[in-house]
Tab-separated table of C-alpha atoms in Angstrom:
chain	number	residue	atom	x	y	z
A	1	MET	CA	49.496	-24.543	-51.659
A	2	ALA	CA	47.773	-21.064	-51.242
A	3	TYR	CA	44.286	-21.025	-52.073
A	4	LYS	CA	43.516	-17.526	-53.763
A	5	ASP	CA	39.555	-17.496	-52.904
A	6	LEU	CA	37.107	-19.462	-51.333
A	7	ARG	CA	36.125	-21.177	-54.803
A	8	GLN	CA	39.809	-22.920	-55.123
A	9	TYR	CA	39.311	-24.458	-51.539
A	10	LEU	CA	36.099	-25.590	-52.695
A	11	LYS	CA	37.487	-27.213	-55.735
A	12	ARG	CA	39.950	-29.080	-53.184
A	13	LEU	CA	37.212	-30.012	-51.006
A	14	GLU	CA	35.393	-31.683	-54.341
A	15	ASP	CA	38.258	-33.374	-55.268
A	16	GLU	CA	38.665	-34.896	-51.888
A	17	ARG	CA	35.064	-35.693	-51.397
A	18	GLU	CA	34.730	-33.650	-48.756
A	19	LEU	CA	31.877	-31.273	-50.374
A	20	ALA	CA	28.435	-32.123	-51.544
A	21	VAL	CA	26.585	-29.622	-53.704
A	22	VAL	CA	22.930	-29.723	-53.141
A	23	GLU	CA	20.844	-28.720	-56.299
A	24	ALA	CA	17.460	-29.291	-54.635
A	25	GLU	CA	15.658	-25.926	-53.671
A	26	VAL	CA	15.827	-25.429	-49.997
A	27	ASP	CA	14.701	-22.616	-47.840
A	28	TRP	CA	16.928	-20.111	-46.398
A	29	ASP	CA	14.139	-19.528	-43.047
A	30	LEU	CA	15.204	-22.813	-40.942
A	31	GLU	CA	15.746	-25.676	-43.303
A	32	ILE	CA	19.354	-24.835	-44.418
A	33	GLY	CA	20.143	-24.683	-40.566
A	34	ALA	CA	18.674	-28.089	-39.877
A	35	ILE	CA	19.903	-29.961	-42.895
A	36	SER	CA	23.602	-28.523	-42.116
A	37	ARG	CA	23.168	-29.452	-38.526
A	38	ARG	CA	22.360	-33.059	-39.477
A	39	ALA	CA	25.408	-32.918	-41.954
A	40	ILE	CA	27.431	-31.996	-38.761
A	41	ASP	CA	26.175	-35.176	-36.665
A	42	ARG	CA	26.793	-37.287	-39.823
A	43	ARG	CA	30.354	-36.246	-40.307
A	44	SER	CA	29.515	-34.823	-43.736
A	45	GLY	CA	31.831	-32.320	-44.680
A	46	ALA	CA	30.925	-28.842	-46.250
A	47	LEU	CA	27.460	-28.349	-48.256
A	48	LEU	CA	26.954	-25.864	-51.105
A	49	PHE	CA	23.138	-25.077	-51.767
A	50	ASN	CA	22.950	-24.041	-55.171
A	51	ARG	CA	19.333	-23.331	-55.307
A	52	ILE	CA	17.655	-20.926	-52.326
A	53	LYS	CA	13.830	-20.355	-52.199
A	54	GLY	CA	12.800	-16.890	-53.406
A	55	TYR	CA	16.604	-16.119	-54.862
A	56	ALA	CA	17.882	-16.365	-58.272
A	57	PRO	CA	20.434	-18.910	-59.099
A	58	GLU	CA	23.529	-16.702	-58.800
A	59	TYR	CA	22.939	-16.634	-55.014
A	60	ARG	CA	24.353	-19.676	-53.269
A	61	ILE	CA	24.967	-20.331	-49.524
A	62	LEU	CA	28.091	-22.678	-48.217
A	63	THR	CA	27.569	-24.208	-44.735
A	64	ASN	CA	29.735	-26.213	-42.746
A	65	PRO	CA	33.096	-24.614	-44.744
A	66	LEU	CA	35.427	-26.861	-41.753
A	67	GLY	CA	32.836	-29.072	-40.799
A	68	PRO	CA	33.591	-32.123	-39.712
A	69	GLY	CA	34.496	-34.599	-42.264
A	70	SER	CA	36.359	-37.942	-42.479
A	71	PRO	CA	38.565	-38.202	-40.430
A	72	ILE	CA	36.778	-35.163	-38.390
A	73	HIS	CA	39.886	-32.530	-39.114
A	74	ALA	CA	39.929	-33.228	-42.789
A	75	LEU	CA	38.761	-29.943	-43.696
A	76	PHE	CA	40.871	-28.253	-41.453
A	77	SER	CA	43.926	-29.929	-42.453
A	78	LEU	CA	43.255	-29.352	-46.304
A	79	ALA	CA	42.424	-25.527	-45.596
A	80	LEU	CA	46.354	-25.651	-44.028
A	81	ASP	CA	47.098	-27.561	-47.052
A	82	LEU	CA	48.234	-30.629	-45.183
A	83	PRO	CA	47.332	-34.403	-45.477
A	84	LYS	CA	43.546	-35.038	-44.400
A	85	ASP	CA	44.576	-37.242	-41.792
A	86	THR	CA	47.164	-34.831	-40.057
A	87	PRO	CA	47.049	-35.942	-36.083
A	88	VAL	CA	45.523	-33.276	-34.186
A	89	LEU	CA	48.886	-32.848	-32.167
A	90	GLU	CA	50.568	-32.196	-35.430
A	91	LEU	CA	47.981	-29.620	-36.552
A	92	ILE	CA	48.349	-27.546	-33.138
A	93	ASN	CA	52.221	-27.746	-33.561
A	94	TRP	CA	52.317	-26.428	-37.231
A	95	PHE	CA	49.719	-23.905	-36.203
A	96	ALA	CA	51.945	-22.724	-32.981
A	97	ARG	CA	54.961	-22.404	-35.190
A	98	LYS	CA	53.681	-20.691	-38.131
A	99	SER	CA	51.558	-18.331	-35.885
A	100	ILE	CA	54.877	-16.323	-34.955
A	101	GLU	CA	55.960	-15.811	-38.356
A	102	SER	CA	55.290	-12.749	-40.564
A	103	VAL	CA	54.638	-11.875	-44.692
A	104	ARG	CA	53.513	-8.408	-45.145
A	105	PRO	CA	50.472	-8.104	-47.607
A	106	ILE	CA	50.342	-6.451	-50.975
A	107	ILE	CA	47.856	-4.086	-52.242
A	108	VAL	CA	46.123	-4.633	-55.960
A	109	ASP	CA	44.093	-2.539	-57.518
A	110	ARG	CA	41.585	-4.830	-59.300
A	111	ALA	CA	39.635	-7.552	-57.089
A	112	PRO	CA	36.889	-10.107	-57.710
A	113	CYS	CA	35.007	-8.418	-54.653
A	114	LYS	CA	34.582	-5.400	-57.001
A	115	GLU	CA	32.648	-7.225	-59.733
A	116	ASN	CA	29.552	-5.148	-58.426
A	117	VAL	CA	29.112	-2.518	-56.078
A	118	LEU	CA	26.301	-0.776	-54.451
A	119	ASN	CA	26.091	2.690	-52.628
A	120	GLY	CA	23.496	4.181	-50.254
A	121	ASN	CA	20.029	3.462	-50.967
A	122	GLU	CA	20.894	0.723	-53.825
A	123	ILE	CA	22.000	-1.274	-50.857
A	124	ASN	CA	19.198	-3.801	-49.665
A	125	LEU	CA	20.812	-6.589	-47.767
A	126	TYR	CA	17.954	-8.675	-48.025
A	127	HIS	CA	18.913	-9.026	-51.706
A	128	PHE	CA	21.285	-11.992	-50.173
A	129	PRO	CA	19.825	-15.097	-48.718
A	130	VAL	CA	21.019	-14.540	-45.414
A	131	PRO	CA	19.881	-17.639	-43.524
A	132	ARG	CA	17.845	-18.086	-40.297
A	133	ILE	CA	19.696	-21.003	-38.713
A	134	HIS	CA	18.321	-22.129	-35.514
A	135	GLY	CA	14.650	-22.043	-34.259
A	136	ILE	CA	15.484	-19.932	-31.236
A	137	ASP	CA	17.464	-17.397	-33.200
A	138	GLY	CA	16.474	-13.575	-33.076
A	139	GLY	CA	16.495	-13.157	-36.562
A	140	ARG	CA	18.540	-13.686	-40.013
A	141	PHE	CA	22.644	-13.673	-39.226
A	142	ILE	CA	24.541	-12.359	-42.058
A	143	GLY	CA	27.888	-12.844	-40.164
A	144	THR	CA	28.744	-16.281	-38.819
A	145	TRP	CA	31.725	-16.982	-41.009
A	146	HIS	CA	33.549	-13.997	-41.991
A	147	ILE	CA	36.088	-11.299	-41.159
A	148	ASP	CA	35.742	-7.985	-39.531
A	149	VAL	CA	38.354	-5.852	-40.270
A	150	ILE	CA	38.957	-2.623	-37.824
A	151	LYS	CA	41.926	-0.210	-37.204
A	152	ASP	CA	43.060	1.047	-34.039
A	153	PRO	CA	42.658	4.845	-34.178
A	154	ASP	CA	46.056	5.443	-32.183
A	155	THR	CA	48.432	3.113	-33.098
A	156	GLY	CA	47.291	1.670	-36.475
A	157	TRP	CA	46.907	-1.871	-35.269
A	158	VAL	CA	44.395	-3.458	-38.163
A	159	ASN	CA	42.567	-6.319	-36.394
A	160	TRP	CA	40.889	-9.300	-38.298
A	161	GLY	CA	38.187	-10.968	-35.899
A	162	MET	CA	34.999	-12.739	-36.169
A	163	TYR	CA	31.862	-11.427	-34.439
A	164	ARG	CA	28.416	-12.471	-35.006
A	165	HIS	CA	26.281	-9.818	-36.898
A	166	GLN	CA	22.616	-10.182	-37.569
A	167	LEU	CA	20.705	-8.638	-39.745
A	168	LEU	CA	18.641	-5.354	-38.460
A	169	SER	CA	17.182	-3.995	-41.655
A	170	GLU	CA	17.960	-3.518	-45.111
A	171	ARG	CA	21.153	-1.548	-44.109
A	172	GLN	CA	21.801	-2.411	-40.683
A	173	VAL	CA	23.748	-4.968	-39.007
A	174	GLY	CA	23.614	-5.735	-35.231
A	175	TRP	CA	27.194	-6.509	-33.706
A	176	LEU	CA	28.311	-8.845	-30.758
A	177	ALA	CA	31.208	-7.291	-29.360
A	178	VAL	CA	31.972	-8.868	-26.348
A	179	PRO	CA	33.063	-6.106	-23.991
A	180	ALA	CA	36.573	-7.528	-22.823
A	181	GLN	CA	37.774	-8.545	-26.381
A	182	HIS	CA	39.647	-5.795	-28.076
A	183	GLY	CA	37.265	-5.721	-30.837
A	184	ALA	CA	35.303	-3.479	-28.770
A	185	SER	CA	37.365	-2.410	-25.713
A	186	ILE	CA	40.440	-1.397	-27.636
A	187	TYR	CA	38.859	-0.138	-30.780
A	188	PHE	CA	35.247	1.157	-30.312
A	189	GLN	CA	35.051	1.876	-26.946
A	190	LYS	CA	38.133	4.340	-28.102
A	191	TYR	CA	36.110	5.826	-30.752
A	192	GLU	CA	32.666	6.119	-28.814
A	193	SER	CA	34.563	7.872	-25.976
A	194	ARG	CA	35.551	10.253	-28.478
A	195	ASN	CA	31.970	10.284	-29.720
A	196	LYS	CA	33.157	9.172	-33.166
A	197	PRO	CA	31.886	6.594	-35.520
A	198	MET	CA	33.874	3.458	-35.998
A	199	PRO	CA	34.883	2.364	-39.757
A	200	MET	CA	34.446	-1.233	-39.967
A	201	ALA	CA	34.393	-3.891	-42.969
A	202	ILE	CA	32.726	-7.197	-43.090
A	203	ALA	CA	34.325	-9.566	-45.523
A	204	ILE	CA	32.134	-12.848	-46.301
A	205	GLY	CA	33.558	-15.710	-47.884
A	206	THR	CA	37.335	-15.536	-47.756
A	207	ASP	CA	39.955	-18.100	-48.513
A	208	PRO	CA	39.923	-20.739	-45.386
A	209	LEU	CA	43.030	-19.303	-43.962
A	210	SER	CA	42.002	-15.763	-43.411
A	211	ALA	CA	38.847	-16.874	-41.234
A	212	ILE	CA	40.673	-19.624	-39.529
A	213	VAL	CA	43.534	-16.896	-38.626
A	214	ALA	CA	40.710	-14.438	-37.761
A	215	SER	CA	39.219	-16.586	-35.026
A	216	SER	CA	42.557	-17.483	-33.571
A	217	GLY	CA	43.111	-14.971	-30.498
A	218	LEU	CA	46.726	-14.144	-31.548
A	219	PRO	CA	48.558	-11.669	-29.085
A	220	ALA	CA	47.478	-8.152	-29.172
A	221	GLN	CA	49.677	-5.838	-31.900
A	222	THR	CA	49.662	-8.638	-34.214
A	223	ASN	CA	48.284	-8.036	-37.481
A	224	GLU	CA	46.683	-11.402	-38.750
A	225	VAL	CA	47.029	-10.967	-42.256
A	226	ASP	CA	50.718	-10.782	-41.793
A	227	VAL	CA	50.615	-14.495	-40.309
A	228	ILE	CA	48.223	-15.718	-42.712
A	229	GLY	CA	50.772	-14.645	-45.454
A	230	ALA	CA	53.528	-17.024	-43.675
A	231	MET	CA	51.178	-19.690	-43.254
A	232	GLN	CA	50.302	-19.789	-46.964
A	233	GLY	CA	53.672	-18.977	-47.962
A	234	GLU	CA	53.091	-15.829	-49.841
A	235	PRO	CA	51.532	-12.400	-49.279
A	236	VAL	CA	48.010	-11.765	-49.122
A	237	GLU	CA	46.341	-9.921	-51.600
A	238	LEU	CA	44.223	-6.815	-50.271
A	239	VAL	CA	42.345	-4.218	-52.121
A	240	ARG	CA	41.219	-1.111	-50.691
A	241	CYS	CA	37.546	-0.267	-49.520
A	242	GLU	CA	35.349	1.978	-51.325
A	243	THR	CA	34.220	4.386	-49.145
A	244	ILE	CA	36.623	4.124	-45.501
A	245	ASP	CA	40.252	3.669	-44.848
A	246	LEU	CA	40.665	-0.111	-44.764
A	247	GLU	CA	41.885	-2.919	-46.870
A	248	VAL	CA	40.047	-6.256	-47.243
A	249	PRO	CA	40.615	-9.582	-49.068
A	250	ALA	CA	40.833	-9.018	-52.805
A	251	SER	CA	38.941	-12.508	-53.072
A	252	ALA	CA	36.112	-12.012	-50.741
A	253	GLU	CA	32.607	-13.160	-52.039
A	254	ILE	CA	30.811	-10.061	-49.951
A	255	VAL	CA	32.241	-6.960	-48.523
A	256	LEU	CA	30.268	-4.562	-46.196
A	257	GLU	CA	31.706	-1.148	-45.688
A	258	GLY	CA	30.475	1.226	-43.067
A	259	HIS	CA	30.566	2.761	-39.329
A	260	VAL	CA	29.539	1.471	-35.889
A	261	LEU	CA	28.013	4.515	-34.390
A	262	PRO	CA	28.352	5.806	-30.910
A	263	HIS	CA	26.038	5.358	-28.120
A	264	GLU	CA	23.595	3.636	-30.425
A	265	ARG	CA	22.200	0.338	-29.414
A	266	ALA	CA	19.771	-1.767	-31.095
A	267	ILE	CA	18.189	-5.419	-29.715
A	268	GLU	CA	20.564	-8.303	-30.971
A	269	GLY	CA	20.218	-12.312	-30.203
A	270	PRO	CA	19.524	-15.072	-29.106
A	271	PHE	CA	21.861	-17.215	-31.310
A	272	GLY	CA	22.724	-20.963	-31.145
A	273	GLU	CA	26.395	-20.173	-30.241
A	274	TYR	CA	29.552	-22.445	-30.331
A	275	THR	CA	28.949	-23.378	-26.312
A	276	GLY	CA	26.180	-25.479	-27.697
A	277	TYR	CA	23.301	-23.332	-26.383
A	278	SER	CA	21.370	-20.335	-27.195
A	279	SER	CA	23.755	-17.823	-26.080
A	280	GLY	CA	24.299	-14.219	-25.343
A	281	GLY	CA	20.739	-13.585	-24.723
A	282	ARG	CA	18.505	-10.693	-26.224
A	283	PHE	CA	20.214	-7.530	-25.211
A	284	PRO	CA	21.123	-3.719	-26.604
A	285	ARG	CA	24.339	-4.368	-28.674
A	286	PRO	CA	26.115	-1.840	-31.157
A	287	VAL	CA	24.903	-1.178	-34.775
A	288	PHE	CA	26.448	-1.495	-37.986
A	289	HIS	CA	25.573	1.146	-40.824
A	290	VAL	CA	26.265	-0.458	-44.159
A	291	GLU	CA	27.279	2.378	-46.664
A	292	CYS	CA	28.728	0.335	-49.344
A	293	VAL	CA	28.655	-3.569	-50.542
A	294	THR	CA	30.775	-4.930	-53.163
A	295	PHE	CA	30.143	-8.650	-54.203
A	296	ARG	CA	31.272	-11.391	-56.806
A	297	ASN	CA	29.298	-12.397	-59.732
A	298	ASN	CA	27.301	-15.805	-58.855
A	299	THR	CA	28.058	-15.119	-55.230
A	300	ILE	CA	28.281	-17.300	-52.012
A	301	LEU	CA	27.215	-16.625	-48.818
A	302	THR	CA	29.214	-18.428	-46.204
A	303	MET	CA	27.112	-19.775	-42.929
A	304	SER	CA	28.623	-21.725	-39.734
A	305	ASN	CA	25.969	-23.235	-37.566
A	306	MET	CA	27.233	-22.999	-34.367
A	307	GLY	CA	25.946	-25.598	-31.811
A	308	LYS	CA	26.938	-28.361	-30.190
A	309	PRO	CA	29.949	-29.758	-30.954
A	310	TRP	CA	31.497	-30.584	-33.390
A	311	ASP	CA	30.945	-27.157	-35.648
A	312	ASP	CA	32.983	-25.342	-37.630
A	313	PHE	CA	33.968	-23.375	-34.788
A	314	ALA	CA	35.173	-26.440	-32.637
A	315	ILE	CA	37.089	-27.983	-35.100
A	316	LEU	CA	38.891	-24.573	-35.934
A	317	SER	CA	39.246	-23.559	-32.022
A	318	ASP	CA	40.611	-26.885	-30.617
A	319	ILE	CA	43.523	-26.557	-32.907
A	320	VAL	CA	44.159	-22.619	-33.372
A	321	ILE	CA	43.462	-21.681	-29.408
A	322	SER	CA	45.373	-24.697	-28.307
A	323	ALA	CA	48.316	-23.613	-30.509
A	324	VAL	CA	48.088	-19.983	-29.739
A	325	LEU	CA	48.457	-20.714	-25.993
A	326	LEU	CA	50.806	-23.128	-26.300
A	327	GLN	CA	53.145	-20.523	-27.903
A	328	GLU	CA	52.413	-18.306	-25.096
A	329	LEU	CA	53.277	-20.984	-22.559
A	330	ARG	CA	56.720	-21.409	-24.504
A	331	LYS	CA	57.388	-17.779	-24.832
A	332	LEU	CA	57.273	-17.380	-20.789
A	333	GLY	CA	59.502	-20.359	-20.386
A	334	ILE	CA	56.955	-22.664	-18.789
A	335	PRO	CA	57.856	-26.427	-19.548
A	336	VAL	CA	54.837	-28.185	-21.158
A	337	ARG	CA	54.371	-31.090	-23.419
A	338	ALA	CA	51.369	-30.097	-24.878
A	339	VAL	CA	48.146	-27.809	-24.648
A	340	TYR	CA	44.660	-28.873	-25.788
A	341	SER	CA	41.196	-26.920	-25.720
A	342	PRO	CA	38.694	-29.621	-26.168
A	343	PRO	CA	35.370	-28.264	-27.612
A	344	PRO	CA	33.414	-25.965	-26.727
A	345	SER	CA	36.742	-24.238	-25.972
A	346	LEU	CA	35.754	-23.153	-22.447
A	347	SER	CA	38.566	-25.515	-20.853
A	348	VAL	CA	42.410	-25.581	-21.412
A	349	ILE	CA	44.480	-29.136	-20.624
A	350	VAL	CA	47.851	-28.803	-20.238
A	351	SER	CA	50.315	-31.549	-20.194
A	352	ALA	CA	53.466	-31.185	-17.929
A	353	LYS	CA	55.736	-32.382	-15.385
A	354	SER	CA	54.848	-30.176	-12.073
A	355	GLN	CA	57.903	-28.396	-11.538
A	356	TYR	CA	57.518	-26.956	-8.017
A	357	ALA	CA	54.790	-26.227	-5.238
A	358	GLY	CA	52.383	-23.994	-7.245
A	359	PHE	CA	53.139	-24.741	-10.598
A	360	ILE	CA	49.552	-24.865	-11.422
A	361	HIS	CA	49.414	-21.011	-10.637
A	362	SER	CA	52.194	-20.329	-12.957
A	363	VAL	CA	50.455	-22.196	-15.497
A	364	ALA	CA	46.820	-21.147	-15.005
A	365	SER	CA	47.798	-17.426	-14.824
A	366	ALA	CA	49.592	-17.693	-17.964
A	367	ILE	CA	46.621	-18.860	-19.804
A	368	TRP	CA	44.238	-16.234	-18.247
A	369	SER	CA	46.532	-13.725	-18.844
A	370	ALA	CA	46.687	-14.542	-22.581
A	371	LYS	CA	43.896	-12.831	-25.041
A	372	ALA	CA	43.076	-16.520	-26.408
A	373	GLY	CA	42.898	-17.494	-22.851
A	374	ILE	CA	40.948	-14.934	-20.871
A	375	TYR	CA	37.617	-16.807	-21.313
A	376	ARG	CA	38.921	-20.085	-20.589
A	377	PRO	CA	37.216	-20.799	-17.574
A	378	SER	CA	38.704	-24.177	-16.597
A	379	VAL	CA	42.463	-25.377	-16.997
A	380	PHE	CA	43.280	-28.756	-15.980
A	381	LEU	CA	46.833	-29.821	-15.611
A	382	VAL	CA	47.569	-33.281	-16.183
A	383	GLY	CA	50.839	-35.163	-16.257
A	384	GLU	CA	53.281	-35.427	-18.985
A	385	ASP	CA	52.505	-39.001	-19.443
A	386	VAL	CA	48.952	-37.995	-20.287
A	387	ASP	CA	48.141	-37.295	-24.115
A	388	PRO	CA	45.469	-33.978	-23.655
A	389	THR	CA	43.856	-34.718	-26.790
A	390	ASN	CA	42.886	-38.298	-25.463
A	391	LEU	CA	39.849	-37.155	-23.175
A	392	GLU	CA	39.890	-41.071	-21.794
A	393	GLU	CA	43.373	-40.535	-20.613
A	394	VAL	CA	42.393	-36.977	-19.343
A	395	PHE	CA	39.294	-38.388	-17.665
A	396	TRP	CA	41.404	-41.198	-15.985
A	397	CYS	CA	43.907	-38.757	-14.950
A	398	LEU	CA	41.643	-36.151	-13.245
A	399	THR	CA	39.462	-38.906	-11.380
A	400	SER	CA	42.894	-40.525	-10.168
A	401	ARG	CA	45.060	-37.694	-9.500
A	402	LEU	CA	43.519	-34.662	-8.584
A	403	HIS	CA	42.900	-34.048	-5.100
A	404	PRO	CA	39.195	-33.362	-4.061
A	405	SER	CA	40.261	-30.649	-1.577
A	406	GLN	CA	43.725	-29.670	-2.355
A	407	GLY	CA	43.764	-29.739	-6.161
A	408	ILE	CA	40.973	-27.105	-7.064
A	409	HIS	CA	42.146	-23.390	-6.937
A	410	ILE	CA	38.960	-21.113	-7.684
A	411	GLN	CA	39.285	-17.401	-8.493
A	412	ARG	CA	36.042	-15.434	-7.902
A	413	GLU	CA	35.138	-12.113	-10.043
A	414	ALA	CA	37.133	-13.173	-12.853
A	415	PRO	CA	36.386	-11.751	-16.468
A	416	GLY	CA	32.886	-13.315	-17.554
A	417	GLN	CA	31.980	-13.585	-21.252
A	418	ALA	CA	28.335	-13.455	-22.280
A	419	LEU	CA	28.309	-16.379	-24.183
A	420	MET	CA	28.800	-18.234	-21.152
A	421	PRO	CA	25.743	-20.725	-20.216
A	422	PHE	CA	26.255	-20.999	-16.841
A	423	LEU	CA	26.168	-17.232	-16.076
A	424	ASP	CA	22.877	-15.790	-15.116
A	425	ASP	CA	21.621	-12.371	-16.897
A	426	ALA	CA	22.619	-10.183	-14.163
A	427	THR	CA	26.271	-11.658	-13.987
A	428	ARG	CA	26.500	-11.639	-17.622
A	429	GLN	CA	25.534	-8.412	-18.155
A	430	ALA	CA	28.264	-6.746	-15.720
A	431	GLY	CA	30.934	-9.017	-17.236
A	432	ARG	CA	31.827	-11.112	-14.059
A	433	GLY	CA	32.281	-14.932	-13.545
A	434	ALA	CA	35.024	-17.478	-12.094
A	435	ARG	CA	37.569	-19.713	-13.024
A	436	ALA	CA	38.789	-22.357	-11.596
A	437	ALA	CA	42.561	-24.541	-11.912
A	438	PHE	CA	42.423	-28.178	-11.619
A	439	ASP	CA	45.850	-29.890	-10.811
A	440	ALA	CA	45.766	-33.663	-11.644
A	441	THR	CA	49.632	-34.236	-10.941
A	442	PHE	CA	51.424	-35.875	-8.057
A	443	PRO	CA	53.116	-33.258	-5.843
A	444	PRO	CA	56.587	-32.624	-6.982
A	445	ASP	CA	58.072	-32.719	-3.565
A	446	TRP	CA	56.737	-36.661	-3.108
A	447	PRO	CA	59.568	-39.013	-2.661
A	448	ALA	CA	59.702	-41.472	-5.565
A	449	GLU	CA	58.802	-44.055	-3.835
A	450	GLU	CA	55.640	-42.912	-2.716
A	451	VAL	CA	54.546	-41.712	-6.097
A	452	PRO	CA	52.071	-44.551	-7.357
A	453	GLN	CA	53.610	-46.113	-10.505
A	454	ILE	CA	51.273	-46.065	-13.743
A	455	MET	CA	49.823	-49.347	-14.526
A	456	ASP	CA	49.914	-49.600	-18.844
A	457	PHE	CA	52.072	-51.575	-21.194
A	458	GLU	CA	54.964	-49.121	-21.041
A	459	ASN	CA	55.233	-48.909	-17.434
A	460	GLY	CA	53.934	-51.910	-16.100
A	461	TRP	CA	56.711	-54.545	-17.489
A	462	PRO	CA	60.388	-54.491	-18.053
A	463	THR	CA	62.077	-53.650	-21.220
A	464	GLU	CA	63.105	-56.884	-22.288
A	465	ILE	CA	59.702	-58.464	-21.617
A	466	ARG	CA	57.596	-55.812	-23.771
A	467	GLN	CA	60.107	-56.585	-26.611
A	468	LYS	CA	59.873	-60.025	-26.412
A	469	VAL	CA	55.886	-59.541	-26.532
A	470	LEU	CA	56.202	-57.057	-29.476
A	471	THR	CA	58.319	-59.573	-31.356
A	472	ARG	CA	56.366	-62.572	-31.111
A	473	TRP	CA	52.774	-60.901	-31.575
A	474	ASN	CA	51.916	-62.314	-34.846
A	475	GLU	CA	52.790	-65.716	-33.259
A	476	TYR	CA	50.034	-65.254	-30.766
A	477	GLY	CA	47.245	-64.886	-33.477
A	478	ILE	CA	45.368	-62.449	-31.531
A	479	ARG	CA	43.170	-60.507	-34.266
């Protein structure tokens, strides 16, 4: 089933008991943030706040739209219209398979997001209950679960991404665009070098698949909206913006239209980020000038409470980043059993049989050259017998097979991402970092008799003994 909008998805969550509707009046200033973080810790699913202090009841806030449920990936599975107990590896393989399919969108003339239209001086973004989420945040953040829509001025490639947005004034919004990400380098840097403003739209409160795919790090020249159409089994409905040459999801709750001006910067940050820390610091960053706002009646502002896993992004990224990187390795013909990027998505674990001396370098180079892998500073290669989603198995493998002096390969002066908590301010501003590849596999040229034998139920006993034990298990009376 394709969810036509966010509200259909919420109805499904309510039916599955993964949505709590909060009728008590709550404060946009930190209280909602603290409530949603407590709900994350308790695996309480999504929260819909219907009464916000200082705001009319037609303005609501949805938090934890993919938040941990029961089981932890329940909401993500439901967003894909899969059973809520779908195993993680199945989710990864499903996303990897669908991410290379394509269904073009359609343009519609009438759209729910156009029920209200404001232009110029009519706009005051403080009319929406924009939350201040964490105690350390530099302000109120209107963009934490949304889609940025931008078009390459040369190729026409339209990218849907998700970059945080701090509310700076009634009609100005900050934009954290990490320099090496395509949202800034391929698009904004082109416009800025030509001294031209860059058109951009921010769609808030879309259907769940749109937000998921916008955050996935799909390869360059891939239009995310085409992949979303393939995943939901029918074209995405788009509507043209009022003031700029872009199209946005017709069912979005709120759409902000405007331009990012060249050579203009304003102080942005800090913000509690997906790394689990206050990340990115407080630095001058590009400014988005809002020239038109369209929104639905009884609008819902979506909010993600980034922080120590598991939050929405952790649940999203461990599936989509893993899936995209799995597909990249397959495309290059590198044989792997599975790929997993556990939260907070700073590392990648690859389960594979080491094919030749230096196989770790082929794996790590493939990951670091992919758009979805450039900012994953740690790559771990574990044996094909290891389930990369079972971190107990991964830790056992690392501590027993990783050679302390020969198995760790460090790459210096690598691209660094501003949100990495282990970087100092000077390194962060310079965009520099480091990466490491960990080879926790036995060397492929070892003679078979020298390879240590794994001692578990599957490998430690002859087949006939294992079968005998399984057949008689109920006789033993072991709970």
